PDB file of C-alpha atoms in Angstrom:
ATOM      1  CA  UNK B 279     210.486 145.285 148.419  1.00 43.00           C
ATOM      2  CA  UNK B 280     212.963 145.943 145.622  1.00 46.00           C
ATOM      3  CA  UNK B 281     210.170 145.398 143.091  1.00 48.00           C
ATOM      4  CA  UNK B 282     208.062 148.089 144.760  1.00 45.00           C
ATOM      5  CA  UNK B 283     210.958 150.567 144.655  1.00 39.00           C
ATOM      6  CA  UNK B 284     211.552 149.771 140.993  1.00 47.00           C
ATOM      7  CA  UNK B 285     207.899 150.382 140.162  1.00 47.00           C
ATOM      8  CA  UNK B 286     207.932 153.699 142.020  1.00 41.00           C
ATOM      9  CA  UNK B 287     211.127 154.751 140.175  1.00 46.00           C
ATOM     10  CA  UNK B 288     209.561 153.813 136.833  1.00 49.00           C
ATOM     11  CA  UNK B 289     206.429 155.808 137.656  1.00 48.00           C
ATOM     12  CA  UNK B 290     208.514 158.849 138.581  1.00 45.00           C
ATOM     13  CA  UNK B 291     210.518 158.615 135.342  1.00 53.00           C
ATOM     14  CA  UNK B 292     207.319 158.273 133.298  1.00 56.00           C
ATOM     15  CA  UNK B 293     205.813 161.310 135.032  1.00 56.00           C
ATOM     16  CA  UNK B 294     208.945 163.393 134.408  1.00 60.00           C
ATOM     17  CA  UNK B 295     208.910 162.327 130.750  1.00 55.00           C
ATOM     18  CA  UNK B 296     205.264 163.367 130.358  1.00 57.00           C
ATOM     19  CA  UNK B 297     205.944 166.756 131.943  1.00 61.00           C
ATOM     20  CA  UNK B 298     209.034 167.262 129.778  1.00 54.00           C
ATOM     21  CA  UNK B 299     207.139 166.429 126.580  1.00 51.00           C
ATOM     22  CA  UNK B 300     204.208 168.593 127.607  1.00 60.00           C
ATOM     23  CA  UNK B 301     206.549 171.507 128.206  1.00 63.00           C
ATOM     24  CA  UNK B 302     208.744 171.182 125.109  1.00 60.00           C
ATOM     25  CA  UNK B 303     206.462 169.458 122.575  1.00 58.00           C
ATOM     26  CA  UNK B 304     205.886 172.736 120.749  1.00 59.00           C
ATOM     27  CA  UNK B 305     209.622 173.321 120.387  1.00 60.00           C
ATOM     28  CA  UNK B 306     210.135 169.790 119.053  1.00 56.00           C
ATOM     29  CA  UNK B 307     207.387 170.260 116.481  1.00 57.00           C
ATOM     30  CA  UNK B 308     208.785 173.649 115.431  1.00 60.00           C
ATOM     31  CA  UNK B 309     212.276 172.170 115.039  1.00 62.00           C
ATOM     32  CA  UNK B 310     210.934 169.298 112.949  1.00 61.00           C
ATOM     33  CA  UNK B 311     209.019 171.741 110.740  1.00 55.00           C
ATOM     34  CA  UNK B 312     212.142 173.873 110.269  1.00 60.00           C
ATOM     35  CA  UNK B 313     214.154 170.800 109.256  1.00 59.00           C
ATOM     36  CA  UNK B 314     211.511 169.824 106.707  1.00 57.00           C
ATOM     37  CA  UNK B 315     211.367 173.385 105.373  1.00 57.00           C
ATOM     38  CA  UNK B 316     215.158 173.431 105.095  1.00 60.00           C
ATOM     39  CA  UNK B 317     215.227 170.167 103.167  1.00 59.00           C
ATOM     40  CA  UNK B 318     212.431 171.333 100.901  1.00 56.00           C
ATOM     41  CA  UNK B 319     214.134 174.689 100.315  1.00 54.00           C
ATOM     42  CA  UNK B 320     217.431 173.004  99.451  1.00 47.00           C
ATOM     43  CA  UNK B 321     215.704 170.683  96.971  1.00 54.00           C
ATOM     44  CA  UNK B 322     213.902 173.646  95.419  1.00 54.00           C
ATOM     45  CA  UNK B 323     217.194 175.544  95.126  1.00 43.00           C
ATOM     46  CA  UNK B 324     218.859 172.550  93.451  1.00 54.00           C
ATOM     47  CA  UNK B 325     215.986 172.285  90.989  1.00 49.00           C
ATOM     48  CA  UNK B 326     216.183 176.001  90.243  1.00 47.00           C
ATOM     49  CA  UNK B 327     219.964 175.865  89.713  1.00 56.00           C
ATOM     50  CA  UNK B 328     219.617 172.871  87.385  1.00 55.00           C
ATOM     51  CA  UNK B 329     216.943 174.669  85.412  1.00 60.00           C
ATOM     52  CA  UNK B 330     219.105 177.803  85.118  1.00 60.00           C
ATOM     53  CA  UNK B 331     222.102 175.752  83.959  1.00 61.00           C
ATOM     54  CA  UNK B 332     220.059 173.958  81.305  1.00 62.00           C
ATOM     55  CA  UNK B 333     218.654 177.244  80.058  1.00 72.00           C
ATOM     56  CA  UNK B 334     222.111 178.851  79.979  1.00 62.00           C
ATOM     57  CA  UNK B 335     223.587 175.869  78.108  1.00 67.00           C
ATOM     58  CA  UNK B 336     220.845 176.090  75.478  1.00 74.00           C
ATOM     59  CA  UNK B 337     221.335 179.836  75.006  1.00 72.00           C
ATOM     60  CA  UNK B 338     225.118 179.547  74.870  1.00 69.00           C
ATOM     61  CA  UNK B 339     225.022 176.764  72.295  1.00 72.00           C
ATOM     62  CA  UNK B 340     222.570 178.752  70.160  1.00 70.00           C
ATOM     63  CA  UNK B 341     224.878 181.777  70.189  1.00 70.00           C
ATOM     64  CA  UNK B 342     228.064 179.853  69.446  1.00 71.00           C
ATOM     65  CA  UNK B 343     226.402 177.664  66.804  1.00 71.00           C
ATOM     66  CA  UNK B 344     225.291 180.790  64.968  1.00 70.00           C
ATOM     67  CA  UNK B 345     228.845 182.145  65.066  1.00 70.00           C
ATOM     68  CA  UNK B 346     230.272 178.810  63.855  1.00 65.00           C
ATOM     69  CA  UNK B 347     227.788 178.597  60.985  1.00 65.00           C
ATOM     70  CA  UNK B 348     228.815 182.050  59.820  1.00 59.00           C
ATOM     71  CA  UNK B 349     232.314 180.622  59.352  1.00 56.00           C
ATOM     72  CA  UNK B 350     235.729 182.286  59.529  1.00 53.00           C
ATOM     73  CA  UNK B 351     236.401 185.668  58.031  1.00 53.00           C
ATOM     74  CA  UNK B 352     233.366 187.398  59.476  1.00 54.00           C
ATOM     75  CA  UNK B 353     233.036 191.066  58.746  1.00 52.00           C
ATOM     76  CA  UNK B 354     234.182 193.297  61.573  1.00 61.00           C
ATOM     77  CA  UNK B 355     230.647 194.530  62.264  1.00 61.00           C
ATOM     78  CA  UNK B 356     229.385 190.945  62.515  1.00 66.00           C
ATOM     79  CA  UNK B 357     232.132 189.913  64.922  1.00 77.00           C
ATOM     80  CA  UNK B 358     231.456 192.896  67.168  1.00 81.00           C
ATOM     81  CA  UNK B 359     227.719 192.235  67.108  1.00 85.00           C
ATOM     82  CA  UNK B 360     228.262 188.604  68.127  1.00 85.00           C
ATOM     83  CA  UNK B 361     230.736 189.657  70.821  1.00 88.00           C
ATOM     84  CA  UNK B 362     228.189 192.078  72.288  1.00 91.00           C
ATOM     85  CA  UNK B 363     225.540 189.335  72.255  1.00 89.00           C
ATOM     86  CA  UNK B 364     227.890 187.069  74.231  1.00 90.00           C
ATOM     87  CA  UNK B 365     228.664 189.837  76.729  1.00 92.00           C
ATOM     88  CA  UNK B 366     224.936 190.481  77.240  1.00 91.00           C
ATOM     89  CA  UNK B 367     224.382 186.755  77.751  1.00 89.00           C
ATOM     90  CA  UNK B 368     227.244 186.609  80.277  1.00 89.00           C
ATOM     91  CA  UNK B 369     225.661 189.360  82.377  1.00 90.00           C
ATOM     92  CA  UNK B 370     222.738 187.041  83.232  1.00 88.00           C
ATOM     93  CA  UNK B 371     224.303 183.581  82.933  1.00 86.00           C
ATOM     94  CA  UNK B 372     225.607 181.291  85.710  1.00 85.00           C
ATOM     95  CA  UNK B 373     229.301 181.799  86.490  1.00 83.00           C
ATOM     96  CA  UNK B 374     230.659 178.953  84.332  1.00 85.00           C
ATOM     97  CA  UNK B 375     228.796 179.935  81.182  1.00 84.00           C
ATOM     98  CA  UNK B 376     229.465 183.614  81.828  1.00 89.00           C
ATOM     99  CA  UNK B 377     233.201 182.880  81.868  1.00 90.00           C
ATOM    100  CA  UNK B 378     233.044 180.898  78.613  1.00 87.00           C
ATOM    101  CA  UNK B 379     231.010 183.614  76.928  1.00 89.00           C
ATOM    102  CA  UNK B 380     233.423 186.366  77.962  1.00 92.00           C
ATOM    103  CA  UNK B 381     236.428 184.418  76.666  1.00 90.00           C
ATOM    104  CA  UNK B 382     234.661 183.882  73.340  1.00 89.00           C
ATOM    105  CA  UNK B 383     233.615 187.522  73.172  1.00 91.00           C
ATOM    106  CA  UNK B 384     237.176 188.691  73.857  1.00 91.00           C
ATOM    107  CA  UNK B 385     238.441 186.527  70.994  1.00 88.00           C
ATOM    108  CA  UNK B 386     235.830 188.017  68.650  1.00 88.00           C
ATOM    109  CA  UNK B 387     236.631 191.573  69.704  1.00 90.00           C
ATOM    110  CA  UNK B 388     240.325 190.912  69.155  1.00 90.00           C
ATOM    111  CA  UNK B 389     239.690 189.387  65.708  1.00 86.00           C
ATOM    112  CA  UNK B 390     237.631 192.453  64.795  1.00 87.00           C
ATOM    113  CA  UNK B 391     240.487 194.759  65.784  1.00 88.00           C
ATOM    114  CA  UNK B 392     238.779 196.097  68.909  1.00 91.00           C
ATOM    115  CA  UNK B 393     241.736 195.450  71.214  1.00 91.00           C
ATOM    116  CA  UNK B 394     240.410 197.750  73.926  1.00 92.00           C
ATOM    117  CA  UNK B 395     237.214 195.723  74.411  1.00 94.00           C
ATOM    118  CA  UNK B 396     239.128 192.440  74.261  1.00 93.00           C
ATOM    119  CA  UNK B 397     241.641 193.592  76.873  1.00 94.00           C
ATOM    120  CA  UNK B 398     238.847 194.865  79.124  1.00 94.00           C
ATOM    121  CA  UNK B 399     237.282 191.394  79.103  1.00 93.00           C
ATOM    122  CA  UNK B 400     240.616 189.637  79.749  1.00 93.00           C
ATOM    123  CA  UNK B 401     241.213 192.054  82.622  1.00 92.00           C
ATOM    124  CA  UNK B 402     237.818 191.235  84.074  1.00 93.00           C
ATOM    125  CA  UNK B 403     238.335 187.483  83.675  1.00 93.00           C
ATOM    126  CA  UNK B 404     241.789 187.688  85.262  1.00 92.00           C
ATOM    127  CA  UNK B 405     240.558 189.410  88.414  1.00 90.00           C
ATOM    128  CA  UNK B 406     240.080 187.353  91.570  1.00 82.00           C
ATOM    129  CA  UNK B 407     236.430 188.440  91.765  1.00 77.00           C
ATOM    130  CA  UNK B 408     235.634 187.244  88.241  1.00 77.00           C
ATOM    131  CA  UNK B 409     234.127 183.942  89.351  1.00 80.00           C
ATOM    132  CA  UNK B 410     236.531 182.033  87.096  1.00 82.00           C
ATOM    133  CA  UNK B 411     238.798 179.326  88.498  1.00 88.00           C
ATOM    134  CA  UNK B 412     242.526 179.980  88.986  1.00 91.00           C
ATOM    135  CA  UNK B 413     243.543 178.249  85.733  1.00 91.00           C
ATOM    136  CA  UNK B 414     241.152 180.345  83.638  1.00 90.00           C
ATOM    137  CA  UNK B 415     242.129 183.518  85.500  1.00 93.00           C
ATOM    138  CA  UNK B 416     245.745 182.725  84.661  1.00 93.00           C
ATOM    139  CA  UNK B 417     244.855 182.200  81.005  1.00 91.00           C
ATOM    140  CA  UNK B 418     243.030 185.534  80.897  1.00 93.00           C
ATOM    141  CA  UNK B 419     246.036 187.342  82.381  1.00 94.00           C
ATOM    142  CA  UNK B 420     248.372 185.598  79.942  1.00 92.00           C
ATOM    143  CA  UNK B 421     246.212 186.618  76.969  1.00 93.00           C
ATOM    144  CA  UNK B 422     246.063 190.180  78.251  1.00 94.00           C
ATOM    145  CA  UNK B 423     249.862 190.291  78.604  1.00 94.00           C
ATOM    146  CA  UNK B 424     250.458 188.845  75.135  1.00 92.00           C
ATOM    147  CA  UNK B 425     248.260 191.466  73.494  1.00 91.00           C
ATOM    148  CA  UNK B 426     249.489 194.337  75.683  1.00 92.00           C
ATOM    149  CA  UNK B 427     253.126 193.951  74.566  1.00 91.00           C
ATOM    150  CA  UNK B 428     254.322 197.004  72.713  1.00 88.00           C
ATOM    151  CA  UNK B 429     251.250 198.975  73.761  1.00 90.00           C
ATOM    152  CA  UNK B 430     251.346 198.931  77.565  1.00 91.00           C
ATOM    153  CA  UNK B 431     254.595 199.757  79.434  1.00 93.00           C
ATOM    154  CA  UNK B 432     256.873 196.707  79.734  1.00 92.00           C
ATOM    155  CA  UNK B 433     256.948 196.949  83.529  1.00 94.00           C
ATOM    156  CA  UNK B 434     253.148 196.670  83.697  1.00 94.00           C
ATOM    157  CA  UNK B 435     253.095 193.651  81.401  1.00 94.00           C
ATOM    158  CA  UNK B 436     255.945 191.977  83.296  1.00 95.00           C
ATOM    159  CA  UNK B 437     254.118 192.517  86.599  1.00 95.00           C
ATOM    160  CA  UNK B 438     251.155 190.624  85.166  1.00 94.00           C
ATOM    161  CA  UNK B 439     253.372 187.788  83.912  1.00 95.00           C
ATOM    162  CA  UNK B 440     255.450 187.269  87.075  1.00 95.00           C
ATOM    163  CA  UNK B 441     252.811 185.399  89.130  1.00 95.00           C
ATOM    164  CA  UNK B 442     252.240 183.099  86.143  1.00 95.00           C
ATOM    165  CA  UNK B 443     255.949 182.196  86.000  1.00 95.00           C
ATOM    166  CA  UNK B 444     255.876 180.307  89.307  1.00 94.00           C
ATOM    167  CA  UNK B 445     256.787 176.627  88.705  1.00 92.00           C
ATOM    168  CA  UNK B 446     253.464 175.527  90.228  1.00 93.00           C
ATOM    169  CA  UNK B 447     251.462 177.595  87.747  1.00 93.00           C
ATOM    170  CA  UNK B 448     250.203 175.622  84.722  1.00 92.00           C
ATOM    171  CA  UNK B 449     251.007 178.565  82.431  1.00 93.00           C
ATOM    172  CA  UNK B 450     254.593 179.078  83.656  1.00 93.00           C
ATOM    173  CA  UNK B 451     256.331 177.966  80.447  1.00 94.00           C
ATOM    174  CA  UNK B 452     254.246 180.242  78.228  1.00 93.00           C
ATOM    175  CA  UNK B 453     254.631 183.097  80.694  1.00 94.00           C
ATOM    176  CA  UNK B 454     258.418 182.664  80.719  1.00 95.00           C
ATOM    177  CA  UNK B 455     258.615 182.750  76.913  1.00 93.00           C
ATOM    178  CA  UNK B 456     256.554 185.946  76.847  1.00 93.00           C
ATOM    179  CA  UNK B 457     258.690 187.477  79.588  1.00 94.00           C
ATOM    180  CA  UNK B 458     261.808 186.522  77.614  1.00 93.00           C
ATOM    181  CA  UNK B 459     260.455 188.328  74.546  1.00 92.00           C
ATOM    182  CA  UNK B 460     259.918 191.423  76.684  1.00 92.00           C
ATOM    183  CA  UNK B 461     263.490 191.187  77.944  1.00 93.00           C
ATOM    184  CA  UNK B 462     264.810 190.760  74.398  1.00 91.00           C
ATOM    185  CA  UNK B 463     262.950 193.877  73.282  1.00 90.00           C
ATOM    186  CA  UNK B 464     264.466 195.766  76.209  1.00 91.00           C
ATOM    187  CA  UNK B 465     267.970 194.517  75.375  1.00 91.00           C
ATOM    188  CA  UNK B 466     268.149 192.314  78.474  1.00 93.00           C
ATOM    189  CA  UNK B 467     269.537 189.347  76.613  1.00 92.00           C
ATOM    190  CA  UNK B 468     271.056 187.566  79.595  1.00 93.00           C
ATOM    191  CA  UNK B 469     267.739 187.601  81.471  1.00 94.00           C
ATOM    192  CA  UNK B 470     265.906 186.464  78.335  1.00 92.00           C
ATOM    193  CA  UNK B 471     268.310 183.566  77.761  1.00 93.00           C
ATOM    194  CA  UNK B 472     267.966 182.418  81.370  1.00 94.00           C
ATOM    195  CA  UNK B 473     264.184 182.203  81.009  1.00 94.00           C
ATOM    196  CA  UNK B 474     264.378 180.459  77.648  1.00 93.00           C
ATOM    197  CA  UNK B 475     266.895 177.927  78.943  1.00 94.00           C
ATOM    198  CA  UNK B 476     264.426 176.963  81.674  1.00 94.00           C
ATOM    199  CA  UNK B 477     261.658 176.403  79.137  1.00 93.00           C
ATOM    200  CA  UNK B 478     263.938 174.479  76.785  1.00 93.00           C
ATOM    201  CA  UNK B 479     265.041 172.186  79.607  1.00 94.00           C
ATOM    202  CA  UNK B 480     261.538 171.565  80.954  1.00 93.00           C
ATOM    203  CA  UNK B 481     260.411 168.062  79.858  1.00 92.00           C
ATOM    204  CA  UNK B 482     256.832 168.944  80.794  1.00 91.00           C
ATOM    205  CA  UNK B 483     256.723 171.878  78.362  1.00 90.00           C
ATOM    206  CA  UNK B 484     254.951 171.230  75.044  1.00 90.00           C
ATOM    207  CA  UNK B 485     257.359 170.285  72.249  1.00 92.00           C
ATOM    208  CA  UNK B 486     256.438 173.267  70.083  1.00 90.00           C
ATOM    209  CA  UNK B 487     257.081 175.635  72.975  1.00 90.00           C
ATOM    210  CA  UNK B 488     260.491 174.080  73.659  1.00 91.00           C
ATOM    211  CA  UNK B 489     261.281 174.443  69.945  1.00 92.00           C
ATOM    212  CA  UNK B 490     260.269 178.103  70.073  1.00 91.00           C
ATOM    213  CA  UNK B 491     262.483 178.669  73.112  1.00 92.00           C
ATOM    214  CA  UNK B 492     265.425 176.982  71.375  1.00 92.00           C
ATOM    215  CA  UNK B 493     264.860 179.093  68.271  1.00 92.00           C
ATOM    216  CA  UNK B 494     264.908 182.294  70.328  1.00 91.00           C
ATOM    217  CA  UNK B 495     268.067 181.126  72.118  1.00 92.00           C
ATOM    218  CA  UNK B 496     269.707 180.550  68.745  1.00 92.00           C
ATOM    219  CA  UNK B 497     268.721 184.062  67.744  1.00 88.00           C
ATOM    220  CA  UNK B 498     270.236 185.478  70.910  1.00 89.00           C
ATOM    221  CA  UNK B 499     273.450 183.539  70.300  1.00 87.00           C
ATOM    222  CA  UNK B 500     273.661 185.019  66.831  1.00 73.00           C
TER     223      UNK B 500
END
């Protein structure tokens, strides 16, 4: 008798399974198709991204090689032309290459004496929406602050430097030296010396930066 009950139970389970599959087979097939489409789409996207990166790398190297071959001491018009070419490239390039191109363009604009264009690029690179990582955004803000001294109000420059002076920021020693110079220019010698003492005592600061801080302290001490 138990065998008969077992057979009946098996038959009932098999019948329920057939009905379930008959009812939901279409949904299973659709789900499987969607999974395959998703995998295929992801692979296609990866291929496309790789292709774009390779193309951007080739274009960037061609631009920078041409600038390097021209050598130092380019005429102002040539530097500005190359800077514009890098900016145009950055407008269409992937985020990483766009960031590199804008940094290079800012340096060329600055070398050509077009401080306004250079500062505009550093401002853009320093913004949170720039696509650059936090270290490069910090560098852009530091470069902007260094070149804005004496042109932009001290309070505006100091506001840009303050976040970079946090001990956890990789640019904090450089930012503190620049802030100290601002204080010295404003006659705030005690504040300047406090900042310079911190840089001078920081074993992680580069040796040349510690030497600069010590030299400025000596100047303050008369």
